mmCIF file of C-alpha atoms in Angstrom:
data_model
loop_
_atom_site.group_PDB
_atom_site.id
_atom_site.type_symbol
_atom_site.label_atom_id
_atom_site.label_comp_id
_atom_site.label_asym_id
_atom_site.label_seq_id
_atom_site.Cartn_x
_atom_site.Cartn_y
_atom_site.Cartn_z
ATOM 1 C CA MET G 1 -2.063 -11.170 39.857
ATOM 2 C CA ALA G 2 0.335 -11.882 37.243
ATOM 3 C CA PHE G 3 2.299 -9.615 35.691
ATOM 4 C CA PHE G 4 2.572 -10.455 31.775
ATOM 5 C CA ILE G 5 5.344 -8.819 29.472
ATOM 6 C CA ALA G 6 4.815 -8.736 25.705
ATOM 7 C CA SER G 7 6.149 -7.148 22.674
ATOM 8 C CA SER G 8 4.504 -4.659 20.819
ATOM 9 C CA PRO G 9 1.994 -4.024 19.080
ATOM 10 C CA HIS G 10 0.880 -2.347 21.832
ATOM 11 C CA ALA G 11 -2.896 -0.634 21.963
ATOM 12 C CA HIS G 12 -4.320 1.534 24.442
ATOM 13 C CA ASN G 13 -7.827 -0.392 24.330
ATOM 14 C CA ARG G 14 -8.938 -3.845 25.472
ATOM 15 C CA LYS G 15 -8.862 -5.069 21.967
ATOM 16 C CA ARG G 16 -6.472 -7.868 21.356
ATOM 17 C CA THR G 17 -3.672 -8.050 18.572
ATOM 18 C CA PRO G 18 -5.889 -10.592 16.611
ATOM 19 C CA ASP G 19 -9.269 -8.017 16.846
ATOM 20 C CA LEU G 20 -6.967 -5.198 15.472
ATOM 21 C CA MET G 21 -5.559 -7.429 12.448
ATOM 22 C CA LYS G 22 -9.585 -8.402 11.423
ATOM 23 C CA GLY G 23 -10.274 -4.598 12.062
ATOM 24 C CA VAL G 24 -7.628 -3.891 9.199
ATOM 25 C CA ALA G 25 -8.891 -6.179 6.934
ATOM 26 C CA LEU G 26 -12.505 -5.668 7.381
ATOM 27 C CA CYS G 27 -12.187 -1.974 6.964
ATOM 28 C CA ALA G 28 -10.006 -2.345 3.655
ATOM 29 C CA LEU G 29 -13.156 -4.153 2.377
ATOM 30 C CA PRO G 30 -14.328 -1.232 0.254
ATOM 31 C CA GLY G 31 -11.064 -0.193 -1.088
ATOM 32 C CA LEU G 32 -10.766 -4.129 -2.533
ATOM 33 C CA LEU G 33 -14.380 -4.013 -3.993
ATOM 34 C CA THR G 34 -13.898 -1.094 -5.695
ATOM 35 C CA GLN G 35 -10.576 -1.761 -7.049
ATOM 36 C CA SER G 36 -12.111 -5.049 -8.160
ATOM 37 C CA TYR G 37 -14.903 -3.136 -9.904
ATOM 38 C CA PHE G 38 -12.770 -0.700 -12.189
ATOM 39 C CA PHE G 39 -9.596 -3.167 -12.254
ATOM 40 C CA GLY G 40 -11.647 -6.659 -12.696
ATOM 41 C CA TRP G 41 -11.025 -10.257 -11.266
ATOM 42 C CA GLY G 42 -7.308 -9.665 -10.725
ATOM 43 C CA THR G 43 -7.139 -7.806 -7.157
ATOM 44 C CA ILE G 44 -9.581 -11.072 -5.996
ATOM 45 C CA ILE G 45 -7.636 -13.866 -7.027
ATOM 46 C CA GLN G 46 -4.315 -12.121 -6.151
ATOM 47 C CA LEU G 47 -5.940 -11.961 -2.742
ATOM 48 C CA CYS G 48 -6.966 -15.461 -2.535
ATOM 49 C CA LEU G 49 -3.578 -16.293 -3.708
ATOM 50 C CA ALA G 50 -1.510 -14.094 -1.452
ATOM 51 C CA LEU G 51 -3.854 -15.347 1.680
ATOM 52 C CA ILE G 52 -3.061 -19.218 0.950
ATOM 53 C CA ILE G 53 0.967 -18.477 0.425
ATOM 54 C CA GLY G 54 1.197 -15.993 3.172
ATOM 55 C CA LEU G 55 -0.671 -18.092 5.661
ATOM 56 C CA THR G 56 1.434 -21.560 4.607
ATOM 57 C CA LEU G 57 4.726 -19.475 4.994
ATOM 58 C CA GLU G 58 3.827 -18.356 8.301
ATOM 59 C CA ALA G 59 3.288 -21.952 9.435
ATOM 60 C CA LEU G 60 6.309 -23.151 8.263
ATOM 61 C CA VAL G 61 8.305 -20.656 9.616
ATOM 62 C CA MET G 62 6.959 -20.865 12.769
ATOM 63 C CA LEU G 63 7.586 -24.880 12.788
ATOM 64 C CA LEU G 64 10.985 -24.002 11.643
ATOM 65 C CA ARG G 65 11.237 -21.932 14.882
ATOM 66 C CA LYS G 66 10.005 -24.648 17.041
ATOM 67 C CA ARG G 67 6.948 -22.721 17.960
ATOM 68 C CA SER G 68 3.603 -23.062 17.696
ATOM 69 C CA PRO G 69 2.221 -22.399 14.135
ATOM 70 C CA LYS G 70 -1.345 -22.333 15.298
ATOM 71 C CA ARG G 71 -0.581 -19.196 17.351
ATOM 72 C CA ALA G 72 1.199 -17.493 15.108
ATOM 73 C CA LEU G 73 -2.001 -17.592 12.426
ATOM 74 C CA ASN G 74 -4.383 -16.737 15.408
ATOM 75 C CA ASP G 75 -2.901 -12.910 15.537
ATOM 76 C CA TYR G 76 -3.798 -12.502 11.604
ATOM 77 C CA SER G 77 -0.702 -10.575 11.154
ATOM 78 C CA ALA G 78 0.065 -12.947 8.224
ATOM 79 C CA LEU G 79 -3.364 -12.339 7.160
ATOM 80 C CA VAL G 80 -3.008 -8.544 6.970
ATOM 81 C CA THR G 81 0.729 -8.477 5.240
ATOM 82 C CA ALA G 82 -0.780 -10.888 2.474
ATOM 83 C CA TRP G 83 -3.867 -8.435 2.158
ATOM 84 C CA LEU G 84 -2.156 -5.405 1.750
ATOM 85 C CA LEU G 85 0.876 -6.865 -0.632
ATOM 86 C CA ALA G 86 -2.004 -8.257 -2.974
ATOM 87 C CA ILE G 87 -4.005 -5.081 -3.308
ATOM 88 C CA ALA G 88 -0.607 -3.399 -3.698
ATOM 89 C CA ILE G 89 0.454 -5.215 -7.050
ATOM 90 C CA PRO G 90 -1.189 -4.818 -10.534
ATOM 91 C CA PRO G 91 -4.021 -6.953 -10.666
ATOM 92 C CA MET G 92 -2.670 -9.286 -13.922
ATOM 93 C CA SER G 93 0.657 -10.168 -11.935
ATOM 94 C CA PRO G 94 1.959 -13.426 -12.678
ATOM 95 C CA TRP G 95 1.368 -15.651 -9.790
ATOM 96 C CA TRP G 96 5.157 -16.146 -9.131
ATOM 97 C CA VAL G 97 5.117 -12.329 -8.054
ATOM 98 C CA VAL G 98 3.038 -12.388 -5.184
ATOM 99 C CA THR G 99 4.727 -15.263 -4.387
ATOM 100 C CA ILE G 100 8.333 -14.094 -4.345
ATOM 101 C CA GLY G 101 6.933 -10.676 -2.616
ATOM 102 C CA LEU G 102 5.452 -12.850 0.452
ATOM 103 C CA ILE G 103 8.656 -14.803 0.853
ATOM 104 C CA PHE G 104 10.506 -11.432 1.204
ATOM 105 C CA ALA G 105 7.622 -10.394 3.517
ATOM 106 C CA ILE G 106 7.108 -13.264 5.783
ATOM 107 C CA ILE G 107 10.559 -14.720 6.189
ATOM 108 C CA ILE G 108 12.772 -11.912 5.485
ATOM 109 C CA ALA G 109 11.353 -8.663 6.816
ATOM 110 C CA LYS G 110 9.189 -10.072 9.569
ATOM 111 C CA HIS G 111 10.876 -13.404 11.164
ATOM 112 C CA LEU G 112 14.205 -12.646 10.067
ATOM 113 C CA TYR G 113 14.061 -9.962 12.677
ATOM 114 C CA GLY G 114 12.443 -12.356 15.362
ATOM 115 C CA GLY G 115 8.634 -12.442 14.255
ATOM 116 C CA LEU G 116 5.727 -9.946 15.055
ATOM 117 C CA GLY G 117 6.549 -6.921 17.112
ATOM 118 C CA GLN G 118 10.450 -6.983 16.264
ATOM 119 C CA ASN G 119 10.189 -5.863 12.710
ATOM 120 C CA PRO G 120 11.435 -2.544 12.222
ATOM 121 C CA PHE G 121 10.117 -2.457 8.722
ATOM 122 C CA ASN G 122 6.250 -2.476 7.278
ATOM 123 C CA PRO G 123 6.775 -6.316 5.682
ATOM 124 C CA ALA G 124 4.393 -5.634 2.802
ATOM 125 C CA MET G 125 5.924 -2.319 1.962
ATOM 126 C CA VAL G 126 9.863 -4.387 2.040
ATOM 127 C CA ALA G 127 8.426 -6.963 -0.339
ATOM 128 C CA TYR G 128 6.910 -4.199 -2.594
ATOM 129 C CA VAL G 129 9.948 -2.518 -2.800
ATOM 130 C CA VAL G 130 11.808 -5.727 -3.865
ATOM 131 C CA LEU G 131 9.313 -6.633 -6.290
ATOM 132 C CA LEU G 132 9.227 -3.053 -7.715
ATOM 133 C CA ILE G 133 13.215 -2.935 -8.519
ATOM 134 C CA SER G 134 13.643 -6.458 -9.317
ATOM 135 C CA PHE G 135 10.442 -6.633 -11.724
ATOM 136 C CA PRO G 136 9.567 -3.182 -13.108
ATOM 137 C CA VAL G 137 7.728 -4.457 -15.985
ATOM 138 C CA GLU G 138 5.146 -6.477 -14.234
ATOM 139 C CA MET G 139 4.976 -4.227 -11.231
ATOM 140 C CA THR G 140 3.635 -1.424 -13.555
ATOM 141 C CA SER G 141 1.498 -3.638 -15.459
ATOM 142 C CA TRP G 142 -1.814 -1.781 -14.840
ATOM 143 C CA ILE G 143 -4.706 -2.458 -16.854
ATOM 144 C CA THR G 144 -6.909 0.605 -18.112
ATOM 145 C CA PRO G 145 -9.823 0.649 -16.023
ATOM 146 C CA LEU G 146 -12.654 -1.454 -17.522
ATOM 147 C CA SER G 147 -15.056 1.660 -17.751
ATOM 148 C CA LEU G 148 -12.672 3.452 -19.863
ATOM 149 C CA SER G 149 -11.534 0.452 -22.225
ATOM 150 C CA GLY G 150 -14.799 -0.747 -22.756
ATOM 151 C CA GLU G 151 -14.237 -4.506 -22.756
ATOM 152 C CA SER G 152 -14.605 -6.895 -20.599
ATOM 153 C CA ILE G 153 -12.281 -9.323 -18.959
ATOM 154 C CA THR G 154 -13.779 -12.258 -17.848
ATOM 155 C CA PHE G 155 -12.733 -14.362 -14.627
ATOM 156 C CA GLN G 156 -11.447 -17.220 -16.656
ATOM 157 C CA ASP G 157 -9.319 -14.633 -18.893
ATOM 158 C CA THR G 158 -7.831 -13.359 -15.302
ATOM 159 C CA PHE G 159 -7.420 -16.635 -13.789
ATOM 160 C CA SER G 160 -5.537 -17.591 -17.188
ATOM 161 C CA LEU G 161 -3.510 -14.664 -17.265
ATOM 162 C CA ILE G 162 -2.221 -14.700 -13.935
ATOM 163 C CA PHE G 163 -1.091 -18.475 -13.667
ATOM 164 C CA THR G 164 -0.153 -19.046 -17.364
ATOM 165 C CA GLY G 165 0.662 -15.258 -19.097
ATOM 166 C CA PHE G 166 -2.158 -15.475 -21.664
ATOM 167 C CA ASP G 167 -5.894 -15.304 -21.772
ATOM 168 C CA VAL G 168 -8.079 -18.031 -23.228
ATOM 169 C CA ASP G 169 -8.033 -16.515 -26.444
ATOM 170 C CA GLY G 170 -4.414 -16.711 -26.454
ATOM 171 C CA TYR G 171 -3.469 -12.834 -26.041
ATOM 172 C CA SER G 172 -0.656 -11.693 -23.649
ATOM 173 C CA LEU G 173 -1.198 -9.194 -21.225
ATOM 174 C CA GLN G 174 0.945 -6.825 -23.097
ATOM 175 C CA GLN G 175 -1.644 -6.937 -26.427
ATOM 176 C CA ILE G 176 -4.386 -6.575 -23.940
ATOM 177 C CA ARG G 177 -2.984 -3.565 -22.285
ATOM 178 C CA THR G 178 -2.230 -2.400 -25.724
ATOM 179 C CA GLY G 179 -5.730 -2.964 -27.089
ATOM 180 C CA ILE G 180 -6.935 -2.088 -30.678
ATOM 181 C CA ASP G 181 -5.633 1.456 -31.064
ATOM 182 C CA GLY G 182 -2.116 0.442 -30.159
ATOM 183 C CA ILE G 183 -1.550 2.815 -27.380
ATOM 184 C CA THR G 184 -0.752 1.422 -24.016
ATOM 185 C CA MET G 185 -2.603 3.438 -21.074
ATOM 186 C CA ALA G 186 -0.734 4.481 -18.117
ATOM 187 C CA THR G 187 -2.059 5.040 -14.672
ATOM 188 C CA PRO G 188 -2.538 8.514 -13.691
ATOM 189 C CA LEU G 189 0.669 9.439 -12.037
ATOM 190 C CA ASP G 190 2.780 7.842 -14.651
ATOM 191 C CA ALA G 191 0.918 9.751 -17.541
ATOM 192 C CA LEU G 192 1.705 12.960 -15.443
ATOM 193 C CA LYS G 193 5.123 12.398 -14.167
ATOM 194 C CA THR G 194 5.858 11.219 -18.164
ATOM 195 C CA GLY G 195 4.247 14.473 -19.444
ATOM 196 C CA PHE G 196 6.070 16.997 -17.142
ATOM 197 C CA LYS G 197 9.418 15.594 -18.374
ATOM 198 C CA ASN G 198 8.719 15.755 -21.914
ATOM 199 C CA SER G 199 7.746 19.535 -20.974
ATOM 200 C CA TYR G 200 3.988 19.364 -20.895
ATOM 201 C CA THR G 201 1.819 21.441 -18.976
ATOM 202 C CA ALA G 202 -0.755 20.443 -16.573
ATOM 203 C CA THR G 203 -3.629 21.288 -18.943
ATOM 204 C CA GLU G 204 -2.293 19.495 -21.842
ATOM 205 C CA ILE G 205 -1.458 16.397 -19.711
ATOM 206 C CA PHE G 206 -5.310 16.340 -18.075
ATOM 207 C CA GLN G 207 -6.759 16.049 -21.563
ATOM 208 C CA GLN G 208 -5.645 12.489 -21.752
ATOM 209 C CA PRO G 209 -8.549 10.037 -21.209
ATOM 210 C CA ILE G 210 -7.147 8.372 -18.267
ATOM 211 C CA PHE G 211 -8.163 11.713 -16.266
ATOM 212 C CA SER G 212 -11.607 12.523 -15.110
ATOM 213 C CA GLY G 213 -12.749 15.721 -13.095
ATOM 214 C CA LEU G 214 -11.018 14.740 -10.017
ATOM 215 C CA ALA G 215 -7.797 12.682 -10.528
ATOM 216 C CA GLY G 216 -7.967 9.722 -12.512
ATOM 217 C CA ILE G 217 -10.776 7.362 -13.605
ATOM 218 C CA GLY G 218 -11.101 4.635 -11.141
ATOM 219 C CA TRP G 219 -7.980 5.557 -9.464
ATOM 220 C CA GLU G 220 -10.173 8.447 -7.492
ATOM 221 C CA TRP G 221 -13.003 6.169 -6.541
ATOM 222 C CA VAL G 222 -10.430 3.467 -4.973
ATOM 223 C CA ASN G 223 -8.645 6.100 -2.956
ATOM 224 C CA LEU G 224 -12.347 7.342 -1.602
ATOM 225 C CA ALA G 225 -13.085 4.091 -0.411
ATOM 226 C CA TYR G 226 -10.124 3.588 1.423
ATOM 227 C CA LEU G 227 -10.661 6.826 2.888
ATOM 228 C CA ALA G 228 -13.913 5.594 4.249
ATOM 229 C CA GLY G 229 -12.363 2.444 5.237
ATOM 230 C CA GLY G 230 -9.779 4.714 7.064
ATOM 231 C CA LEU G 231 -12.372 6.860 8.927
ATOM 232 C CA VAL G 232 -14.070 3.650 10.094
ATOM 233 C CA LEU G 233 -10.623 2.687 11.411
ATOM 234 C CA LEU G 234 -10.223 5.809 13.392
ATOM 235 C CA LYS G 235 -13.894 5.558 14.409
ATOM 236 C CA LEU G 236 -13.438 2.112 16.035
ATOM 237 C CA ARG G 237 -10.073 3.200 17.733
ATOM 238 C CA ILE G 238 -8.029 0.668 15.948
ATOM 239 C CA ILE G 239 -5.593 3.512 14.483
ATOM 240 C CA GLN G 240 -4.888 7.098 15.905
ATOM 241 C CA TRP G 241 -5.297 9.989 13.825
ATOM 242 C CA HIS G 242 -1.798 11.718 14.149
ATOM 243 C CA ILE G 243 -0.125 9.814 11.412
ATOM 244 C CA PRO G 244 -2.585 9.992 8.739
ATOM 245 C CA VAL G 245 -3.709 13.650 9.345
ATOM 246 C CA ALA G 246 -0.013 14.409 9.301
ATOM 247 C CA PHE G 247 0.600 12.331 6.327
ATOM 248 C CA LEU G 248 -2.148 13.899 4.210
ATOM 249 C CA SER G 249 -1.807 17.552 5.860
ATOM 250 C CA ALA G 250 1.843 17.586 4.610
ATOM 251 C CA LEU G 251 1.348 16.305 1.545
ATOM 252 C CA VAL G 252 -1.765 18.950 0.911
ATOM 253 C CA ILE G 253 0.476 21.873 1.806
ATOM 254 C CA ILE G 254 3.543 20.897 -0.405
ATOM 255 C CA SER G 255 1.954 20.231 -3.210
ATOM 256 C CA GLY G 256 -0.185 23.134 -3.033
ATOM 257 C CA LEU G 257 2.530 25.846 -2.178
ATOM 258 C CA PHE G 258 4.449 24.193 -5.434
ATOM 259 C CA ALA G 259 1.072 24.198 -7.493
ATOM 260 C CA LEU G 260 0.903 28.082 -6.623
ATOM 261 C CA VAL G 261 4.661 29.106 -7.120
ATOM 262 C CA PHE G 262 4.611 26.845 -10.387
ATOM 263 C CA PRO G 263 1.055 26.726 -11.695
ATOM 264 C CA GLY G 264 0.942 24.414 -14.577
ATOM 265 C CA GLU G 265 4.053 22.874 -13.972
ATOM 266 C CA SER G 266 2.992 20.562 -10.792
ATOM 267 C CA ALA G 267 0.120 18.878 -9.967
ATOM 268 C CA SER G 268 -2.688 19.886 -7.870
ATOM 269 C CA PRO G 269 -3.205 18.596 -3.908
ATOM 270 C CA LEU G 270 -6.536 16.801 -5.030
ATOM 271 C CA MET G 271 -4.806 14.776 -7.599
ATOM 272 C CA HIS G 272 -2.091 13.529 -5.012
ATOM 273 C CA LEU G 273 -4.896 12.864 -2.720
ATOM 274 C CA LEU G 274 -6.916 10.592 -4.887
ATOM 275 C CA SER G 275 -4.527 9.368 -6.994
ATOM 276 C CA GLY G 276 -2.037 6.067 -6.607
ATOM 277 C CA ALA G 277 -1.706 4.386 -3.049
ATOM 278 C CA THR G 278 -2.223 8.013 -0.710
ATOM 279 C CA MET G 279 -5.136 6.539 0.782
ATOM 280 C CA LEU G 280 -3.787 3.258 1.398
ATOM 281 C CA GLY G 281 -0.860 4.343 2.559
ATOM 282 C CA ALA G 282 -2.092 6.937 5.261
ATOM 283 C CA PHE G 283 -4.859 4.688 6.897
ATOM 284 C CA PHE G 284 -3.464 1.247 6.394
ATOM 285 C CA ILE G 285 0.367 1.162 5.665
ATOM 286 C CA ALA G 286 1.921 3.961 7.579
ATOM 287 C CA THR G 287 -0.491 3.587 10.620
ATOM 288 C CA ASP G 288 1.191 -0.186 11.156
ATOM 289 C CA PRO G 289 1.654 -0.134 15.331
ATOM 290 C CA VAL G 290 5.157 -1.827 14.988
ATOM 291 C CA SER G 291 7.046 -0.140 12.623
ATOM 292 C CA ALA G 292 5.644 3.380 13.449
ATOM 293 C CA SER G 293 6.936 5.695 15.900
ATOM 294 C CA THR G 294 5.447 5.137 19.226
ATOM 295 C CA THR G 295 5.177 8.520 20.532
ATOM 296 C CA VAL G 296 2.630 11.522 19.941
ATOM 297 C CA LYS G 297 4.798 14.003 18.605
ATOM 298 C CA GLY G 298 6.739 11.195 16.819
ATOM 299 C CA ARG G 299 3.787 10.165 15.255
ATOM 300 C CA LEU G 300 2.732 13.733 13.858
ATOM 301 C CA ILE G 301 6.495 13.912 12.667
ATOM 302 C CA PHE G 302 6.568 10.256 11.057
ATOM 303 C CA GLY G 303 3.421 11.129 9.246
ATOM 304 C CA ALA G 304 4.337 14.535 7.774
ATOM 305 C CA PHE G 305 7.614 12.838 7.062
ATOM 306 C CA ILE G 306 5.933 10.149 4.855
ATOM 307 C CA GLY G 307 3.457 12.482 3.217
ATOM 308 C CA ALA G 308 6.842 14.997 2.019
ATOM 309 C CA MET G 309 8.731 12.172 0.718
ATOM 310 C CA VAL G 310 5.408 10.663 -1.307
ATOM 311 C CA PHE G 311 5.680 14.261 -2.744
ATOM 312 C CA VAL G 312 9.187 14.572 -3.537
ATOM 313 C CA ILE G 313 9.449 10.884 -4.927
ATOM 314 C CA ARG G 314 6.403 11.330 -7.222
ATOM 315 C CA THR G 315 7.777 14.663 -8.671
ATOM 316 C CA TRP G 316 11.635 14.265 -8.944
ATOM 317 C CA GLY G 317 12.208 10.307 -8.207
ATOM 318 C CA GLY G 318 12.091 7.443 -10.991
ATOM 319 C CA PHE G 319 8.917 6.180 -9.678
ATOM 320 C CA PRO G 320 5.261 7.383 -10.490
ATOM 321 C CA ASP G 321 4.362 6.647 -6.537
ATOM 322 C CA GLY G 322 6.290 6.872 -3.931
ATOM 323 C CA VAL G 323 4.466 5.629 -0.659
ATOM 324 C CA ALA G 324 6.165 2.376 -0.325
ATOM 325 C CA PHE G 325 9.745 3.805 -0.544
ATOM 326 C CA ALA G 326 8.653 6.852 1.809
ATOM 327 C CA VAL G 327 7.304 4.401 4.066
ATOM 328 C CA LEU G 328 10.403 2.424 4.771
ATOM 329 C CA LEU G 329 12.563 5.701 4.792
ATOM 330 C CA ALA G 330 10.777 6.910 8.081
ATOM 331 C CA ASN G 331 10.918 3.372 8.871
ATOM 332 C CA MET G 332 14.676 3.939 9.060
ATOM 333 C CA CYS G 333 14.145 6.967 11.005
ATOM 334 C CA VAL G 334 11.846 5.733 13.864
ATOM 335 C CA PRO G 335 14.742 5.625 16.462
ATOM 336 C CA LEU G 336 15.574 9.010 15.987
ATOM 337 C CA ILE G 337 12.272 10.240 15.980
ATOM 338 C CA ASP G 338 11.193 8.337 19.215
ATOM 339 C CA TYR G 339 14.508 9.589 21.043
ATOM 340 C CA TYR G 340 14.035 13.177 20.349
ATOM 341 C CA THR G 341 10.299 12.761 21.177
ATOM 342 C CA LYS G 342 9.890 10.523 24.188
ATOM 343 C CA PRO G 343 7.988 12.607 26.940
ATOM 344 C CA ARG G 344 9.742 13.545 29.945
ATOM 345 C CA THR G 345 9.914 11.286 32.928
ATOM 346 C CA TYR G 346 6.995 12.802 35.431
ATOM 347 C CA GLY G 347 8.746 14.892 37.914
ATOM 348 C CA HIS G 348 11.399 16.076 36.020
#
């Protein structure tokens, strides 16, 4: 019997890497469809564009490395990276945003370190952070949920906005976001952070139209959809429960303590759970088998660290949502976490 040595990701089941990657993409479909329902065709267009660019870059890099592009494309890792980046950026972002992001994700964050199994950082999150720091306007230009704006943006308008910067009637994205009343609607987390900085109480902030009974209009359902997909990932044993449970538990405990100690000055745990990229990060990003911790105790520490850092960045950081930064910070700590949590050798 031949003994094969292979690089990570390793999974304790009979599924191959392509099966795991396809499972992640399929389980993200509920979130994708819900996101498209509330924010229009932009997410689907960005996804199609990202898949074309991501797979093309993967093939070109493999040819430059004098390796088989077919084998690399068949593991679907580039597909998952492109998928995660496409659903993380605003739906109406210009076409060059996702293009630059995937260049960083595929070429620098993945293949510069040796390819699949060698990258210490999550490629999609590296791309997202690079884009957010380099192009903050484009990366924060989320439109108002369609159910709240009362206006429908057609497929032709969305396509034209992404590739030309204007819709078919000649309006720019900024004009569309501003709308008739001249007020640009912020995301729930952005509205919350801005309100607290301006000394408003939570009660006053939640009177804004973007908020609903649980968190933010549209965002709460998007997070619930990714939660449903994440539970399917757990059911199929594509991921393990340690990281998402530790992530969400740490976020709930810390935000709950601050809500009790500083009532009216801190967001509730429910707001943190159902806003931004919480569920996407907990089930689809932080659980990346390559860049996450590899030990059982380590995964618990890894997930809890991400949850704590998400709260810290959302509360005191310069950006409304901190999932991408928190994941990358945790990736940096993986060697240290694994070193101190590795199981003892049997017999010692």
